[in-house]
JSON list of C-alpha atoms in Angstrom, two decimals:
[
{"chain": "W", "resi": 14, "resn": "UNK", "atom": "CA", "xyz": [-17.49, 53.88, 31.81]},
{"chain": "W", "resi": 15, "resn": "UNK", "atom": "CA", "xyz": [-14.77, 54.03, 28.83]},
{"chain": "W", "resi": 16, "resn": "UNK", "atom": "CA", "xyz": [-11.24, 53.16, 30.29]},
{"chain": "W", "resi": 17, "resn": "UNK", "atom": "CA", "xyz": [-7.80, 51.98, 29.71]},
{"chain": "W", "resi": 18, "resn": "UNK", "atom": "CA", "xyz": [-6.00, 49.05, 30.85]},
{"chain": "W", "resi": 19, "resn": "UNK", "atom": "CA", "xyz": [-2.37, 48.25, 30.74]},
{"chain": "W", "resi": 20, "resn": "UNK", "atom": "CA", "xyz": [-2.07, 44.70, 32.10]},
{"chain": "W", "resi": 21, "resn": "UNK", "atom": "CA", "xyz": [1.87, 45.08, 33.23]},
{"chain": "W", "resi": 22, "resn": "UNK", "atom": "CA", "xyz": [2.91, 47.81, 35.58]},
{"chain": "W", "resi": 23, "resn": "UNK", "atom": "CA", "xyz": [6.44, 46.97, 35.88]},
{"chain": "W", "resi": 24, "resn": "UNK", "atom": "CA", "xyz": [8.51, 45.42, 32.90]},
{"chain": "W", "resi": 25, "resn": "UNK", "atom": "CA", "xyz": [12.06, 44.73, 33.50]},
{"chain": "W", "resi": 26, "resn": "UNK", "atom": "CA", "xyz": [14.06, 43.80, 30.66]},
{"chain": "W", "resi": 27, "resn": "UNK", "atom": "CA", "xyz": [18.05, 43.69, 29.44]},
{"chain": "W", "resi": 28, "resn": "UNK", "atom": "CA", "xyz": [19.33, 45.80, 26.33]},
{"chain": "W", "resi": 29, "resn": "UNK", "atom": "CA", "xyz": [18.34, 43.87, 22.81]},
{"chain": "W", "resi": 30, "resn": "UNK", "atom": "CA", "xyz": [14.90, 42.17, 24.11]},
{"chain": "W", "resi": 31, "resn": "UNK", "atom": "CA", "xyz": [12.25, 42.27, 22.65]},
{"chain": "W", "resi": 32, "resn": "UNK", "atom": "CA", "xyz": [9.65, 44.47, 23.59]},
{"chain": "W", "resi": 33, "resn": "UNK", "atom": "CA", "xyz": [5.52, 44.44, 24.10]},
{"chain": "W", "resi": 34, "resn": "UNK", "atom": "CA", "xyz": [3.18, 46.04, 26.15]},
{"chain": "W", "resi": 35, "resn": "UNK", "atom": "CA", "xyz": [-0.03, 45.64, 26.17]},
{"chain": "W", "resi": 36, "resn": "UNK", "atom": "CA", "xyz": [-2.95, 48.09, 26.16]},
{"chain": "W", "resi": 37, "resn": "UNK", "atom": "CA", "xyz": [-6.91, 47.15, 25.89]},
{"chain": "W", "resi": 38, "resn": "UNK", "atom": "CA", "xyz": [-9.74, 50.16, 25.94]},
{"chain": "W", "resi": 39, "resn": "UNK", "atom": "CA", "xyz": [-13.44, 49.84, 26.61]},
{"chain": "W", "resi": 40, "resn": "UNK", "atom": "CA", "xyz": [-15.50, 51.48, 24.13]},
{"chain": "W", "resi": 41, "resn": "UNK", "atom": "CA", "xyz": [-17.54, 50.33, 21.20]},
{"chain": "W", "resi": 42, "resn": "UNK", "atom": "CA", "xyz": [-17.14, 52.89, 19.00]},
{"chain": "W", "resi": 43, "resn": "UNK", "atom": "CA", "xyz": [-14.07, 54.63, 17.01]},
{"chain": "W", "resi": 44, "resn": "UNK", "atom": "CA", "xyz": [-11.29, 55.53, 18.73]},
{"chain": "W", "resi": 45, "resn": "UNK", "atom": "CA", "xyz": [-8.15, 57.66, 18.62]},
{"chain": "W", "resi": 46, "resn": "UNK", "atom": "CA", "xyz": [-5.41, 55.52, 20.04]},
{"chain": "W", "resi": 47, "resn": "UNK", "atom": "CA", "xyz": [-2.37, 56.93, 21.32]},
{"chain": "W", "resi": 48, "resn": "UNK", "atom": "CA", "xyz": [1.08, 55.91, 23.16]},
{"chain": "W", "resi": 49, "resn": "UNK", "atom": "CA", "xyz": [2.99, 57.98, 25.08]},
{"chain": "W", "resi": 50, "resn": "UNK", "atom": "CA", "xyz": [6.23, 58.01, 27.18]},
{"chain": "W", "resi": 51, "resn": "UNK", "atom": "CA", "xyz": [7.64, 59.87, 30.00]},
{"chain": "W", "resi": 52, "resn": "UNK", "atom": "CA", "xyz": [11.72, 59.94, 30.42]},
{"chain": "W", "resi": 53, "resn": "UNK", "atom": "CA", "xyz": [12.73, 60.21, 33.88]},
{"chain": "W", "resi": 54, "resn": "UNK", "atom": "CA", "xyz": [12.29, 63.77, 35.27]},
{"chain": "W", "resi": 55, "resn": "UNK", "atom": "CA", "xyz": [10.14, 64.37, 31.95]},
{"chain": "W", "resi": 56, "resn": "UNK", "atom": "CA", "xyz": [7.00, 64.71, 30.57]},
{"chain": "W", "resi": 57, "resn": "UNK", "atom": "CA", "xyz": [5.04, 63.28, 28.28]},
{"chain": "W", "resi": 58, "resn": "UNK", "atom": "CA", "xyz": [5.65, 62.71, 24.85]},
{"chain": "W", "resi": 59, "resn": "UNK", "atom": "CA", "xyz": [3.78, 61.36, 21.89]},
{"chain": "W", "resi": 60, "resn": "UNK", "atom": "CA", "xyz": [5.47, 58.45, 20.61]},
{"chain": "W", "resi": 61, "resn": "UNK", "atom": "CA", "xyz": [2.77, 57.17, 17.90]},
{"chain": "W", "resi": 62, "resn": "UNK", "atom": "CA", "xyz": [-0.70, 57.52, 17.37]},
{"chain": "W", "resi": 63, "resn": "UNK", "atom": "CA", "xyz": [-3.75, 55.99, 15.50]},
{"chain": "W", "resi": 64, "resn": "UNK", "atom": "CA", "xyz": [-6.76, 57.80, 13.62]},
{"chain": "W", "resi": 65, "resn": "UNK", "atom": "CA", "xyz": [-7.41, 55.41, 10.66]},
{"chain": "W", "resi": 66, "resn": "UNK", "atom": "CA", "xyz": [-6.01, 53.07, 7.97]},
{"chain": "W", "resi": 67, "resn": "UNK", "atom": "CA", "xyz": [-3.21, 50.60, 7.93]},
{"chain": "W", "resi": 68, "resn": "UNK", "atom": "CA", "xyz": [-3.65, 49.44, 11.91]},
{"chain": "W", "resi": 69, "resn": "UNK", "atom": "CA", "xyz": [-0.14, 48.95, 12.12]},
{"chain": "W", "resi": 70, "resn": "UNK", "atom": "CA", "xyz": [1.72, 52.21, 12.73]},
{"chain": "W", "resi": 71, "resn": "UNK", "atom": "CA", "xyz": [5.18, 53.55, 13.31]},
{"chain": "W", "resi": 72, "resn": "UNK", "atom": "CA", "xyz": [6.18, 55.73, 15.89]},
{"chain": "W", "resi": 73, "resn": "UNK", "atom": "CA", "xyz": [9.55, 57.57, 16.79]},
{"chain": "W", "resi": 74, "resn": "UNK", "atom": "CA", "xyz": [12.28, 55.77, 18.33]},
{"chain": "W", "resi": 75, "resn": "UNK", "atom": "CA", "xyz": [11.80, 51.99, 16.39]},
{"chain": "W", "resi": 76, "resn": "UNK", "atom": "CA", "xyz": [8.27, 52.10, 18.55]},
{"chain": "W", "resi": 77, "resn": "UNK", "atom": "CA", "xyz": [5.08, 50.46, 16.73]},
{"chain": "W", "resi": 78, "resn": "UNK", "atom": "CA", "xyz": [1.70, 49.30, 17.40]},
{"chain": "W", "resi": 79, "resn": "UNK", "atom": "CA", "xyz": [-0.85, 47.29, 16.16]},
{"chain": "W", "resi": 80, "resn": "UNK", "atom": "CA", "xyz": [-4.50, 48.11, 16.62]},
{"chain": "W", "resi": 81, "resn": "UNK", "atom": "CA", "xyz": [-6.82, 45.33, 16.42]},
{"chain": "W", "resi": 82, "resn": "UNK", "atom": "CA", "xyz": [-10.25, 46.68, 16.26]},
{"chain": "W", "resi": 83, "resn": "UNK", "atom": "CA", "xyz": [-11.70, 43.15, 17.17]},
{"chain": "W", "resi": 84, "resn": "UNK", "atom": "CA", "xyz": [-9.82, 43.01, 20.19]},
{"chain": "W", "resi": 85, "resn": "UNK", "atom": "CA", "xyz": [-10.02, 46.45, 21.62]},
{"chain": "W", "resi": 86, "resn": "UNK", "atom": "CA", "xyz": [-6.32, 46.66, 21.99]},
{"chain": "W", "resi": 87, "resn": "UNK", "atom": "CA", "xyz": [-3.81, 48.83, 20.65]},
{"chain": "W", "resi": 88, "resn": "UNK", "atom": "CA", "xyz": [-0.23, 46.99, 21.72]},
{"chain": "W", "resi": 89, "resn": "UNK", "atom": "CA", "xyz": [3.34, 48.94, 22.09]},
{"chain": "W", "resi": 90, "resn": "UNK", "atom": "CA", "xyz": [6.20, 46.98, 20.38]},
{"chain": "W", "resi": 91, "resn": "UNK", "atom": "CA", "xyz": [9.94, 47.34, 19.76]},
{"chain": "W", "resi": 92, "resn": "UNK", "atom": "CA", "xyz": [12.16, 44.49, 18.20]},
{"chain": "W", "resi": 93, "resn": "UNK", "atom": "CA", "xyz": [15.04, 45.45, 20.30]},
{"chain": "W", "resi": 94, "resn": "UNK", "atom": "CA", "xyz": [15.38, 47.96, 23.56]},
{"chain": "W", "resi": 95, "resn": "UNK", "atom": "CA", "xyz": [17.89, 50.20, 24.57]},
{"chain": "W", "resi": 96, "resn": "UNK", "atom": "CA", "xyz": [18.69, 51.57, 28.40]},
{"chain": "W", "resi": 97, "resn": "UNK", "atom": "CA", "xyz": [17.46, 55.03, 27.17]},
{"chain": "W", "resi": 98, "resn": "UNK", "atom": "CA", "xyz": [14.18, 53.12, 26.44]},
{"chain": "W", "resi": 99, "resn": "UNK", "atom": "CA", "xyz": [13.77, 53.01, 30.47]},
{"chain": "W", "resi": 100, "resn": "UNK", "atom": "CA", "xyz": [10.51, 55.39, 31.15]},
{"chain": "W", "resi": 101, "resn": "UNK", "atom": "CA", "xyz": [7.20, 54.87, 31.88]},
{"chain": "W", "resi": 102, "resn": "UNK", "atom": "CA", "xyz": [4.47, 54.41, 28.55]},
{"chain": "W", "resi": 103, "resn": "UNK", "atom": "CA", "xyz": [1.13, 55.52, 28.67]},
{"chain": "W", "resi": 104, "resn": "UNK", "atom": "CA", "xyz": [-1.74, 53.86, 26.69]},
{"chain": "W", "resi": 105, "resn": "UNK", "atom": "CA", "xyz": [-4.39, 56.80, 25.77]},
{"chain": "W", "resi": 106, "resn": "UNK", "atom": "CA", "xyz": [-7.51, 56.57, 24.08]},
{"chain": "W", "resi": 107, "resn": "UNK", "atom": "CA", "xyz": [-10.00, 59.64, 22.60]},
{"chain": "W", "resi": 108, "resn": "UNK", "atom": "CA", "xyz": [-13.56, 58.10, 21.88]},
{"chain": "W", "resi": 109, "resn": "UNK", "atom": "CA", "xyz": [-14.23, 59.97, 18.85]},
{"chain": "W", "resi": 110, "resn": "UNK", "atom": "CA", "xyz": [-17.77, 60.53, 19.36]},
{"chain": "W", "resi": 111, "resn": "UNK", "atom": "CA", "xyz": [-18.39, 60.14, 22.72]},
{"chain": "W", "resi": 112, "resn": "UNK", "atom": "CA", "xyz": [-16.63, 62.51, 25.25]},
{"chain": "W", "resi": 113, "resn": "UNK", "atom": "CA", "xyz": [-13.07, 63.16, 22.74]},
{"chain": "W", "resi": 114, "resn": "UNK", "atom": "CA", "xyz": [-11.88, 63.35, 26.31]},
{"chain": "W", "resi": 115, "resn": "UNK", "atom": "CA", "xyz": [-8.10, 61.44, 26.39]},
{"chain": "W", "resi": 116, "resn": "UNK", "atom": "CA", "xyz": [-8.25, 58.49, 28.65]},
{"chain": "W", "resi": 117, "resn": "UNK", "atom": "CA", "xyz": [-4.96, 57.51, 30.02]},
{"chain": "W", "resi": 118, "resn": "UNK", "atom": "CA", "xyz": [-4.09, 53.69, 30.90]},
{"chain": "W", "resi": 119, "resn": "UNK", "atom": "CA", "xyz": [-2.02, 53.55, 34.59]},
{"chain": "W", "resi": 120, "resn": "UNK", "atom": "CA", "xyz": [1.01, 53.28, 32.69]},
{"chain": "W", "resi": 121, "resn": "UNK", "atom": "CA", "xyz": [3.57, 50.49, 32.85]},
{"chain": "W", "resi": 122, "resn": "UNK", "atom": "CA", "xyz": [7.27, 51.02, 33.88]},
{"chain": "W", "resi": 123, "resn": "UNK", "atom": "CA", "xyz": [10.35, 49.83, 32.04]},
{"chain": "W", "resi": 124, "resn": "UNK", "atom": "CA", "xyz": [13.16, 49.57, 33.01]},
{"chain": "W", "resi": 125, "resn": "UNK", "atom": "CA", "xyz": [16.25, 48.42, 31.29]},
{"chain": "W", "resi": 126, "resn": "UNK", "atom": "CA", "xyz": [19.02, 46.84, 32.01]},
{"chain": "W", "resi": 127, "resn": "UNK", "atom": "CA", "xyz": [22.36, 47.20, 30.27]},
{"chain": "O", "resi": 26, "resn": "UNK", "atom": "CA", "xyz": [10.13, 70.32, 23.28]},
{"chain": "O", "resi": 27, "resn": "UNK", "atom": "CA", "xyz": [6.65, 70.15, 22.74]},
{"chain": "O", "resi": 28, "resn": "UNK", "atom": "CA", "xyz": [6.04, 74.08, 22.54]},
{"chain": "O", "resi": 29, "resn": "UNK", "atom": "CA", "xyz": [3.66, 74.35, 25.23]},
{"chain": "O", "resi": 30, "resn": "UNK", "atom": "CA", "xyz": [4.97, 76.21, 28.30]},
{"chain": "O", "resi": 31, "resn": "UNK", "atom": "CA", "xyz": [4.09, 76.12, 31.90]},
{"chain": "O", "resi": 32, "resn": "UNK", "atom": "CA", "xyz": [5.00, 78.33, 34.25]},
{"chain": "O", "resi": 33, "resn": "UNK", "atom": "CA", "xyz": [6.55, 77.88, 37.41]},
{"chain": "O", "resi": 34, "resn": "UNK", "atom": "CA", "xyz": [8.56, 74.76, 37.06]},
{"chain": "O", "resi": 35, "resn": "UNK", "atom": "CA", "xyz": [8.09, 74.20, 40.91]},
{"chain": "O", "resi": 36, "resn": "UNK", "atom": "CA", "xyz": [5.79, 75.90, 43.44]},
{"chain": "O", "resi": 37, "resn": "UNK", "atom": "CA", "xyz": [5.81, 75.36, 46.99]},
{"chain": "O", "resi": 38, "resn": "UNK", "atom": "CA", "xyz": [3.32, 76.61, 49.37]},
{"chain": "O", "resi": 39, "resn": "UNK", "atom": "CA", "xyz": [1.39, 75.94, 52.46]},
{"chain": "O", "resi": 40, "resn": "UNK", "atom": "CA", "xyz": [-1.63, 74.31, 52.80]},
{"chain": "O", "resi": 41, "resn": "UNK", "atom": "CA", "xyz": [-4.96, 76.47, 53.16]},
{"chain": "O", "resi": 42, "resn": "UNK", "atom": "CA", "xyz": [-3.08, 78.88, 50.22]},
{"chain": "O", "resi": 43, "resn": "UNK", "atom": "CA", "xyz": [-3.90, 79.29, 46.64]},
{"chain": "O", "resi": 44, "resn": "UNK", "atom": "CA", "xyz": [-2.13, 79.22, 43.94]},
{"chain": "O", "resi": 45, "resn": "UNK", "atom": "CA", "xyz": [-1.98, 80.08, 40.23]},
{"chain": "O", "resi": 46, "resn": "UNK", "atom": "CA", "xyz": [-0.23, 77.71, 37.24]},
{"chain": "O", "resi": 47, "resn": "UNK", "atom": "CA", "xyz": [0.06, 78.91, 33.83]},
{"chain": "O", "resi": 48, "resn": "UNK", "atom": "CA", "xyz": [-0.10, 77.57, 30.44]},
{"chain": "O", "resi": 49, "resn": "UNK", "atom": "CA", "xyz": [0.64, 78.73, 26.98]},
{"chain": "O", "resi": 50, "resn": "UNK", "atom": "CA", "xyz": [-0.71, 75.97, 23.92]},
{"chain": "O", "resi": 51, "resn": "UNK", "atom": "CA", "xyz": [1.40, 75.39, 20.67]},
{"chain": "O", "resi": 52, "resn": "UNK", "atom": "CA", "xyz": [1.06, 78.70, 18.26]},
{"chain": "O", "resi": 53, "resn": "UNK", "atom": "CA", "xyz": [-2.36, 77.49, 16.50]},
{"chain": "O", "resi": 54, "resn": "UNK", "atom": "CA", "xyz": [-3.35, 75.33, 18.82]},
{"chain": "O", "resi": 55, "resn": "UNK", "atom": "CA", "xyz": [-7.29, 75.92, 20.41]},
{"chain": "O", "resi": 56, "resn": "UNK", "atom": "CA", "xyz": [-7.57, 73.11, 23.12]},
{"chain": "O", "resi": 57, "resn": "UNK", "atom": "CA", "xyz": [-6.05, 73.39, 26.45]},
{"chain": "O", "resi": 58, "resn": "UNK", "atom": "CA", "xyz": [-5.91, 70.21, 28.89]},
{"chain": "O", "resi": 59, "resn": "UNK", "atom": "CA", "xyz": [-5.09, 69.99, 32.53]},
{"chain": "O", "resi": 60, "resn": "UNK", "atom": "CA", "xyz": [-3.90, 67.22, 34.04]},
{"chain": "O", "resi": 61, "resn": "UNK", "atom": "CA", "xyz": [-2.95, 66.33, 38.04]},
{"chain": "O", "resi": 62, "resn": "UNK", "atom": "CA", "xyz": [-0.21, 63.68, 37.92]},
{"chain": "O", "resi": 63, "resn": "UNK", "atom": "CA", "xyz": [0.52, 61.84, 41.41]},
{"chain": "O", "resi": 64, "resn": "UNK", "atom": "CA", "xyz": [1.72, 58.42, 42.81]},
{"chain": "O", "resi": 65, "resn": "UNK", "atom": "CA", "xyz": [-0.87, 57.33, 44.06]},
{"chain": "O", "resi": 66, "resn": "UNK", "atom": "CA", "xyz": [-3.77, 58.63, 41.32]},
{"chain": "O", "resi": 67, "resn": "UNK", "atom": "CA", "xyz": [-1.45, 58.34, 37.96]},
{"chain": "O", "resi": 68, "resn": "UNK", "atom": "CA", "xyz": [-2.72, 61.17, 35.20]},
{"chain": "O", "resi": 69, "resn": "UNK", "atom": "CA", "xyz": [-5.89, 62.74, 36.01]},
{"chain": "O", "resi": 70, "resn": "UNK", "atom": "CA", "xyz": [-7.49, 64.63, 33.55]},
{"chain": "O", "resi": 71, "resn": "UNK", "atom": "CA", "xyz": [-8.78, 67.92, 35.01]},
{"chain": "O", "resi": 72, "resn": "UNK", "atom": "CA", "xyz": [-10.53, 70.38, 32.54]},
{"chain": "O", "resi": 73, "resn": "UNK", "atom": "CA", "xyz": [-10.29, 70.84, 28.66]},
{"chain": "O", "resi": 74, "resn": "UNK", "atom": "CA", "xyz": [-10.81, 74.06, 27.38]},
{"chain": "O", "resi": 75, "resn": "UNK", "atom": "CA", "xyz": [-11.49, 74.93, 23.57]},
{"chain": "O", "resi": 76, "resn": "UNK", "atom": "CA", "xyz": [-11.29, 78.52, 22.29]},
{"chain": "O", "resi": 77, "resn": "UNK", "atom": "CA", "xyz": [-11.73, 79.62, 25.53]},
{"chain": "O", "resi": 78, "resn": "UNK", "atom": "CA", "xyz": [-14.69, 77.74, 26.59]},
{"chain": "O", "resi": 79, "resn": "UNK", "atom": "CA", "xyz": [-14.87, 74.96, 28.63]},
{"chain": "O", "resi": 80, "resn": "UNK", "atom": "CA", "xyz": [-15.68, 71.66, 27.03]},
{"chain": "O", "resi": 81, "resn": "UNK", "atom": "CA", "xyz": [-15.18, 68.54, 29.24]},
{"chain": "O", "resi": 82, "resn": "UNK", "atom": "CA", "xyz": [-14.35, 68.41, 33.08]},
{"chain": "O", "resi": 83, "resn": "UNK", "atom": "CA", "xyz": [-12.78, 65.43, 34.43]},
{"chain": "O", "resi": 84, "resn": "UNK", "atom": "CA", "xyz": [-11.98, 64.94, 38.05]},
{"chain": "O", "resi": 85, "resn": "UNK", "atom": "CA", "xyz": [-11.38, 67.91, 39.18]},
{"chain": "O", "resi": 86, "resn": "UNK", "atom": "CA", "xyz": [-12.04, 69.39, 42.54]},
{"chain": "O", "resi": 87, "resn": "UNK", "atom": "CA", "xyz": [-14.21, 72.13, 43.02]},
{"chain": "O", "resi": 88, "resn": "UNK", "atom": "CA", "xyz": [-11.51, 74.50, 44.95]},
{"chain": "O", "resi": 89, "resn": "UNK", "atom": "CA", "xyz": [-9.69, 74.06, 41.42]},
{"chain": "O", "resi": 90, "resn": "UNK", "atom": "CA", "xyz": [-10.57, 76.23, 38.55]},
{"chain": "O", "resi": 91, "resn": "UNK", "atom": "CA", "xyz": [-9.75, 77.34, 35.27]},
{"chain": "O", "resi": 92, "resn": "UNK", "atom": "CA", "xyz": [-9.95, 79.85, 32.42]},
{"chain": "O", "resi": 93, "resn": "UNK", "atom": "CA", "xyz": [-8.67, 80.59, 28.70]},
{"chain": "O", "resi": 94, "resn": "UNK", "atom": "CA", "xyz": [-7.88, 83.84, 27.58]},
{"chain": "O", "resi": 95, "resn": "UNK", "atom": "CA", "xyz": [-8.58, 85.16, 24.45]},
{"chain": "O", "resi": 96, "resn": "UNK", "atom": "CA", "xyz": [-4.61, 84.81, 23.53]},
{"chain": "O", "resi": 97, "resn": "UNK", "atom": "CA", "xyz": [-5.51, 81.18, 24.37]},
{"chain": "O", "resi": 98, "resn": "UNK", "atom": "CA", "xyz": [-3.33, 80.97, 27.47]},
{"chain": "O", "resi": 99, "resn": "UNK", "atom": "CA", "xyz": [-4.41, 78.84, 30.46]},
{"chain": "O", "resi": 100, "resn": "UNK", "atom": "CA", "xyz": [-4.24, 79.31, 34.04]},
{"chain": "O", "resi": 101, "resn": "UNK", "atom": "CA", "xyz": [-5.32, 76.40, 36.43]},
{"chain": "O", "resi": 102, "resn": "UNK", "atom": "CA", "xyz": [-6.48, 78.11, 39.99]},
{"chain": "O", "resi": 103, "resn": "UNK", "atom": "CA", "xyz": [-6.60, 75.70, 43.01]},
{"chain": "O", "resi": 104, "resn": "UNK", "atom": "CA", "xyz": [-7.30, 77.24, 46.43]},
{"chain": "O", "resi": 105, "resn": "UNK", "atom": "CA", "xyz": [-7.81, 76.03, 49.63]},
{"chain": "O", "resi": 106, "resn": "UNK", "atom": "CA", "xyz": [-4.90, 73.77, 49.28]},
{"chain": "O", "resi": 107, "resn": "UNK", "atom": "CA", "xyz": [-4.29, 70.50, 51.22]},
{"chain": "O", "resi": 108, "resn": "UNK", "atom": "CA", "xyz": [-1.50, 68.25, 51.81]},
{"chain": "O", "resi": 109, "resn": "UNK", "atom": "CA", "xyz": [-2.96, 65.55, 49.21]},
{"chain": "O", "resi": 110, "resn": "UNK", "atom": "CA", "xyz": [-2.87, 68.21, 46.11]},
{"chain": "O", "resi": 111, "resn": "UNK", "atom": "CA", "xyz": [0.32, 68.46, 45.94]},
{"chain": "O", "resi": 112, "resn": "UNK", "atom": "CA", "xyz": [1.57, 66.74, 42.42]},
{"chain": "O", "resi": 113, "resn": "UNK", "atom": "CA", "xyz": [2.88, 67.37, 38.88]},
{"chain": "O", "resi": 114, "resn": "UNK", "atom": "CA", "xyz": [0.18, 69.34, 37.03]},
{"chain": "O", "resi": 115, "resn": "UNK", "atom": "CA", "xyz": [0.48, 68.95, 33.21]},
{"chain": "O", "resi": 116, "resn": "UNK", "atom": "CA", "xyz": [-1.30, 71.52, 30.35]},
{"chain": "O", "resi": 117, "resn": "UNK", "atom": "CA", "xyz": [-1.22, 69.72, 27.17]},
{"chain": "O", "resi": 118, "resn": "UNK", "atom": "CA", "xyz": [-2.81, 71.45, 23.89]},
{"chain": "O", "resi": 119, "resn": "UNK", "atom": "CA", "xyz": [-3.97, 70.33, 20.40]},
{"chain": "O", "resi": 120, "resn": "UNK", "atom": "CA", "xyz": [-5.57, 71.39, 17.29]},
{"chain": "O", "resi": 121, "resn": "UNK", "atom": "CA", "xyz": [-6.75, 68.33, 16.48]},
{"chain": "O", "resi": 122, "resn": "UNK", "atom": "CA", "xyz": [-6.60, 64.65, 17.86]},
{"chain": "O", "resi": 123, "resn": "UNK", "atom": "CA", "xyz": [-2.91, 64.31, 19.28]},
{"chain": "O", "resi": 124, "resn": "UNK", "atom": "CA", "xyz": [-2.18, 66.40, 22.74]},
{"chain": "O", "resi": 125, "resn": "UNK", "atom": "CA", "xyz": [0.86, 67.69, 23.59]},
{"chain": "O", "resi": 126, "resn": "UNK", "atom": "CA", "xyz": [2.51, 68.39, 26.98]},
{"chain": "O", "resi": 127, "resn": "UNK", "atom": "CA", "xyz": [4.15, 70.90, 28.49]},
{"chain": "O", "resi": 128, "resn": "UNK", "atom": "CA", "xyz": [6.73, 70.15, 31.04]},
{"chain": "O", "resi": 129, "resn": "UNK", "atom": "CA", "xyz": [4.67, 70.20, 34.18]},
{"chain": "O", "resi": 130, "resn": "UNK", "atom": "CA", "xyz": [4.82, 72.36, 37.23]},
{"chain": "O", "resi": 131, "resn": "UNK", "atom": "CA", "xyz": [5.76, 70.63, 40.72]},
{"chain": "O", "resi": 132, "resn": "UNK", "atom": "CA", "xyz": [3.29, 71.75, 43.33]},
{"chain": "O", "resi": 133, "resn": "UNK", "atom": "CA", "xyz": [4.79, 71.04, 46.77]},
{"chain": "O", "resi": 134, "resn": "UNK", "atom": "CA", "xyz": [2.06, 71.98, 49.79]},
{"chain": "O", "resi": 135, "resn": "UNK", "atom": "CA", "xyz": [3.84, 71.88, 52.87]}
]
């Protein structure tokens, strides 16, 4: 069955780290990737997303990702966080010619500290 | 804000009742997605909708149900409720590839 992992549940890091988390699908054929984050109290919202071309791509916010087809994962990344990064990020995947049904990682929590 | 609106914000009810939550997609948009959000299940996909037909079904239960209208609005029927169903329920809608959410509606069942 296709599905999403996100290998850290809980991140805790202080204001100016570095960011990455990590996201890795399973499904062999082409994929819509997508990242999204929920604000406390909030829903969802689309940070960045991947249909084709360059595999890096920019989101809002100083987000970006890097999909490596090879390695089935699609990685979140920021240079530098701020305490309104603190949220929860979802990993989502559409298989494009499969089910084009979105498949949502677990999510992994951040939480920053000033 | 995303442009998709759900209506109520927060519903609380008792179980064994049912209860109605509403969507309305992004002007243009055709696909409507329902989505159960809890602690202890994360985001669920329910039911996708296109055009109003139905066009994938996740995991949802068979006391829920849903429809699209011809204006394209959802509503997300779940009867018979139970302790266990009570959650954030999301409607997210797309033309095309990305989905976007609405701001959920808080089902308490007391």
């Amino acid at each position: 069955a296709q599905s999403v992992s996100q290998h850290n549940h809980h991140v805790i890091l202080s204001e100016a780290a570095s960011l990455e988390l990590g996201c890795n699908y399973s499904y062999g054929g082409t994929v819509n990737l997508f990242w999204y984050v929920q604000y406390p109290g909030q829903h969802l919202q689309l940070l960045l997303k991947y249909f084709s071309g360059d595999p890096l791509v920019k989101g809002i916010k100083g987000f970006e990702a890097e999909f490596i087809k090879s390695k089935f994962s699609f990685n979140l990344r920021k240079p530098s966080v701020q305490w309104s990064d603190t949220a929860e990020y979802f990993c989502a995947v559409i298989p494009v010619d499969s089910s084009y049904k979105l498949i949502f990682g677990s999510g992994t929590r951040l939480l920053v500290r000033p | 804000d995303s442009g998709v609106t759900q209506t109520p914000k927060h519903l609380i009810t008792a179980t064994g009742q049912r209860v109605t939550l509403r969507c309305s997609p992004r002007s243009g948009d055709l696909s409507v997605y329902w989505y159960q959000q809890s602690l202890d299940q994360g985001l669920q996909f329910l039911i996708q909708y296109y055009n109003g037909e139905e066009r994938a079904k996740g995991n949802i239960l068979e006391r829920f149900s849903a429809q699209q209208f011809p204006d394209l609005h959802s509503e997300l029927n779940l009867s018979s409720l139970e302790l266990g169903d009570s959650a954030l329920y999301f409607c997210a809608s797309s033309l095309s590839g990305a989905q976007f959410f609405g701001p959920g509606t808080r089902l308490t069942v007391l």
